[in-house]
mmCIF file of C-alpha atoms and ligand atoms in Angstrom:
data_model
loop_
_atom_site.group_PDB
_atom_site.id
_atom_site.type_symbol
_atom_site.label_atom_id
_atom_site.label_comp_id
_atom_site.label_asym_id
_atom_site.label_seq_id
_atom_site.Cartn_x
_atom_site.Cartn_y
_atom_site.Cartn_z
ATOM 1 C CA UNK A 1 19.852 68.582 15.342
ATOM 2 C CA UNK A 2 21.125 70.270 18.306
ATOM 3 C CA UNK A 3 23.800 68.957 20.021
ATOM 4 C CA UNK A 4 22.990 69.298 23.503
ATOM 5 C CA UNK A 5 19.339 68.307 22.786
ATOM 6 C CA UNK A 6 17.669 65.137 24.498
ATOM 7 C CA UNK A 7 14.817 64.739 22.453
ATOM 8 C CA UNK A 8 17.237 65.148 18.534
ATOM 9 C CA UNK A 9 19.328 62.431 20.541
ATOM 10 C CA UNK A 10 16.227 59.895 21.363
ATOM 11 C CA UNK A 11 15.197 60.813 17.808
ATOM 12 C CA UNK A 12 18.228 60.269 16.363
ATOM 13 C CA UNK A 13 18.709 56.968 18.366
ATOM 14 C CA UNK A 14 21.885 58.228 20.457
ATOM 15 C CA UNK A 15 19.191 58.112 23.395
ATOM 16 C CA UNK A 16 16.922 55.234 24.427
ATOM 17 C CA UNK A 17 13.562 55.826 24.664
ATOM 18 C CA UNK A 18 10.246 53.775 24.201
ATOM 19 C CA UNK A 19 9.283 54.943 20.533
ATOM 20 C CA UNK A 20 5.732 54.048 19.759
ATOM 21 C CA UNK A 21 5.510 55.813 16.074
ATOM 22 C CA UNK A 22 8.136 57.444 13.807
ATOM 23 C CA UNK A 23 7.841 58.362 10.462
ATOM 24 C CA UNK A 24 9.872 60.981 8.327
ATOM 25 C CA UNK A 25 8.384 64.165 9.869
ATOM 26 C CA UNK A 26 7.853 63.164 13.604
ATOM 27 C CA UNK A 27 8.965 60.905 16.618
ATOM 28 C CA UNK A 28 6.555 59.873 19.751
ATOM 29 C CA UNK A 29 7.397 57.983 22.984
ATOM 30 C CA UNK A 30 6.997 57.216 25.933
ATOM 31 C CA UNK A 31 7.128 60.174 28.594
ATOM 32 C CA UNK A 32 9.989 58.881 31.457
ATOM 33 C CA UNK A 33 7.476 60.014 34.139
ATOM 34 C CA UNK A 34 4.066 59.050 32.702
ATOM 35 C CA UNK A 35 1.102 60.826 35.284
ATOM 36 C CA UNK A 36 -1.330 58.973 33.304
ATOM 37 C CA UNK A 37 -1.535 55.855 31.975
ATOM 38 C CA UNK A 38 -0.963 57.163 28.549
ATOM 39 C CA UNK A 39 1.387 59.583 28.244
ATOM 40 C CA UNK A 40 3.266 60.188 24.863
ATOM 41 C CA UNK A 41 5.125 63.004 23.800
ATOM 42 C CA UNK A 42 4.910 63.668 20.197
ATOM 43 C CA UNK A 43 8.325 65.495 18.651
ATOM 44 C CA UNK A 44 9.131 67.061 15.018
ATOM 45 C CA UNK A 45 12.411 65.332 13.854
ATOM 46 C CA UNK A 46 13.685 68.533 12.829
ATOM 47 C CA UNK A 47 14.416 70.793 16.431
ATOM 48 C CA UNK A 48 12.349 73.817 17.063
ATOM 49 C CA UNK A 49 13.036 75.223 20.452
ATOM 50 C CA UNK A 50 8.556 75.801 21.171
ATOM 51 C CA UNK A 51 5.809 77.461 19.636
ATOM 52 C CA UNK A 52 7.087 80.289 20.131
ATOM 53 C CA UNK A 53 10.027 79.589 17.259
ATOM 54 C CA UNK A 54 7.564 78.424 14.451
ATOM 55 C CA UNK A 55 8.119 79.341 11.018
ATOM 56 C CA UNK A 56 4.690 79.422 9.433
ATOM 57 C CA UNK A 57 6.253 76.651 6.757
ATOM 58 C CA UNK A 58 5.825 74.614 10.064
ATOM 59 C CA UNK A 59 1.925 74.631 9.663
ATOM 60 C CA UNK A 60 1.325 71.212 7.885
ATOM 61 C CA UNK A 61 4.306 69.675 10.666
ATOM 62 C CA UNK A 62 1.808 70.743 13.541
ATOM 63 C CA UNK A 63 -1.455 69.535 11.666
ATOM 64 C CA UNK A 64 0.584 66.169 11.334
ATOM 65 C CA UNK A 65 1.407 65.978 14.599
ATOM 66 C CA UNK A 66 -2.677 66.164 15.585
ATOM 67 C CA UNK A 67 -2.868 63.690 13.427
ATOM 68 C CA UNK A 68 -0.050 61.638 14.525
ATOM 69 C CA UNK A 69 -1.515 61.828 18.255
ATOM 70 C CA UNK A 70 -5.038 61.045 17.613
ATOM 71 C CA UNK A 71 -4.560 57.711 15.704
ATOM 72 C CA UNK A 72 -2.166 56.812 18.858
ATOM 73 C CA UNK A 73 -4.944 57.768 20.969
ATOM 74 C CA UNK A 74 -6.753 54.840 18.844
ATOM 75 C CA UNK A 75 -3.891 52.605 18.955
ATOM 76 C CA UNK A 76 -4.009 52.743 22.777
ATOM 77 C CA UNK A 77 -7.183 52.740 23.292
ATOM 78 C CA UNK A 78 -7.954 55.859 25.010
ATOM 79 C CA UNK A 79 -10.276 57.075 22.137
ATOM 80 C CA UNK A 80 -13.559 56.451 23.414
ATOM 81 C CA UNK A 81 -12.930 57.713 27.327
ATOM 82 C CA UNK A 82 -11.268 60.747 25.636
ATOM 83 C CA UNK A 83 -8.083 62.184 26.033
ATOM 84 C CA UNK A 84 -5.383 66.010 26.549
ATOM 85 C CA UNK A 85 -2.824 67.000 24.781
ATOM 86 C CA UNK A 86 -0.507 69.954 26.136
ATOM 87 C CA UNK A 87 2.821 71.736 24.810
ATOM 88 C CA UNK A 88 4.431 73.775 27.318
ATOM 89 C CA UNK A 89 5.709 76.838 25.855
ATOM 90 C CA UNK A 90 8.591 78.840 28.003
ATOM 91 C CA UNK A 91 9.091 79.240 31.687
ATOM 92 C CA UNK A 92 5.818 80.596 32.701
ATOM 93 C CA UNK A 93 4.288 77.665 30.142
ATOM 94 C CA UNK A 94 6.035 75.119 32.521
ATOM 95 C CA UNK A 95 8.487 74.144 29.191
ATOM 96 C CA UNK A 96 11.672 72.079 30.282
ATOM 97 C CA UNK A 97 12.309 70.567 27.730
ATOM 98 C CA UNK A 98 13.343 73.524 24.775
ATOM 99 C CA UNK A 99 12.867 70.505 21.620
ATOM 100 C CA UNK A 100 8.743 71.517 21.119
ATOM 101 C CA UNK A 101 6.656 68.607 21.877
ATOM 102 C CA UNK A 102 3.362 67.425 22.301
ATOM 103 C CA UNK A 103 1.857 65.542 25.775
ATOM 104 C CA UNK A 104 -0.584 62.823 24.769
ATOM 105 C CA UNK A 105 -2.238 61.842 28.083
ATOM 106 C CA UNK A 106 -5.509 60.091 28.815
ATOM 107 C CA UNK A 107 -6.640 56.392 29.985
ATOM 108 C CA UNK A 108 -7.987 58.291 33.296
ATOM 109 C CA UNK A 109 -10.173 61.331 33.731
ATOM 110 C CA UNK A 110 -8.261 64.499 33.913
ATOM 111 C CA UNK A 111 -8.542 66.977 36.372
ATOM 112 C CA UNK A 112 -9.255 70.523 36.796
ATOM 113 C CA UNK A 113 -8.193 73.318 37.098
ATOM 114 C CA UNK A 114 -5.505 73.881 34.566
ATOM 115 C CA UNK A 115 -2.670 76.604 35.406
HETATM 116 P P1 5GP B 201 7.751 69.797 29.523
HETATM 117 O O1 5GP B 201 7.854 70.033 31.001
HETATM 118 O O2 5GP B 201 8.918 70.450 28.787
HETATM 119 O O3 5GP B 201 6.433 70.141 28.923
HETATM 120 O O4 5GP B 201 7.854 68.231 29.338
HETATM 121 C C1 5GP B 201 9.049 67.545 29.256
HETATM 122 C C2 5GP B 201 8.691 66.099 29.484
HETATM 123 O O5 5GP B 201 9.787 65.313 29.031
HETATM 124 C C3 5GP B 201 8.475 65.732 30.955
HETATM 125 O O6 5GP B 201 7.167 65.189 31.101
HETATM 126 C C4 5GP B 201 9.568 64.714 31.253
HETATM 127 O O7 5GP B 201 9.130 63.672 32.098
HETATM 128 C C5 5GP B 201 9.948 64.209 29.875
HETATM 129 N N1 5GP B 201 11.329 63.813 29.723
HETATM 130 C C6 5GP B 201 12.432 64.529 30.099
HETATM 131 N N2 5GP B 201 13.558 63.862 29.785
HETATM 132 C C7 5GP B 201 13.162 62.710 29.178
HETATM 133 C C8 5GP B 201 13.884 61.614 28.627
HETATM 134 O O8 5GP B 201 15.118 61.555 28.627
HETATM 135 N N3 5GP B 201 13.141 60.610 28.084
HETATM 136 C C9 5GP B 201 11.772 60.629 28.081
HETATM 137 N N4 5GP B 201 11.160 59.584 27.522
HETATM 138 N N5 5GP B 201 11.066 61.655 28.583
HETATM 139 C C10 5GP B 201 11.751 62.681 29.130
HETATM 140 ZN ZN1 ZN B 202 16.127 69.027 19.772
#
């Protein structure tokens, strides 16, 4: 937990946020400015700045959290259409948030180009 954090707070409950699935390992809710009409953001509990700080122990956390997204994508019925999921990594990744996360978006097509 860092202190200064915003997502250790909403998963910690210090912050409100609309959680849609928590379990021990991760935490996902709703992203405060949705641009699709699904748009989670998956967190690990524990905080890990991005990618680029993973400890190869973290393997099986980042497999969950695939796992995690796609039975949300089920649960919200964006399945079928199809769906993205994105984790900025550092400045030139667009990262502002340094607590690694995943975006879950779909429930529209997405567009093109990325970057
Ligand atoms: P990033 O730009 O780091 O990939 O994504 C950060 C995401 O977190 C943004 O989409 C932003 O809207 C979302 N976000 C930032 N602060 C909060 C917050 O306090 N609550 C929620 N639910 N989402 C947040
Ligand atoms: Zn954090």
């Amino acid at each position: 937990m860092s202190d200064s954090c915003i997502f250790c707070k909403i998963v910690s409950n210090e912050t409100k946020a609309t959680v849609v699935y928590r379990d021990e390992q991760v935490t996902a809710f709703r992203d405060i400015h949705p641009v699709a009409p699904t748009h989670i953001l998956i967190v690990p509990n524990k905080h890990i700045d991005s990618v680029d700080t993973l400890d190869p122990e973290d393997e099986q956390l980042m497999g969950h959290i695939f796992t995690v997204a796609r039975k949300l994508a089920t649960d919200e019925g964006i399945s079928n259409g199809g769906y993205r999921m994105i984790t900025n990594t550092g400045t030139h990744g667009g990262q502002t948030v340094f607590h690694l996360h995943v975006h879950l978006i779909g429930g529209q097509r997405m567009r093109y180009p990325m970057g």
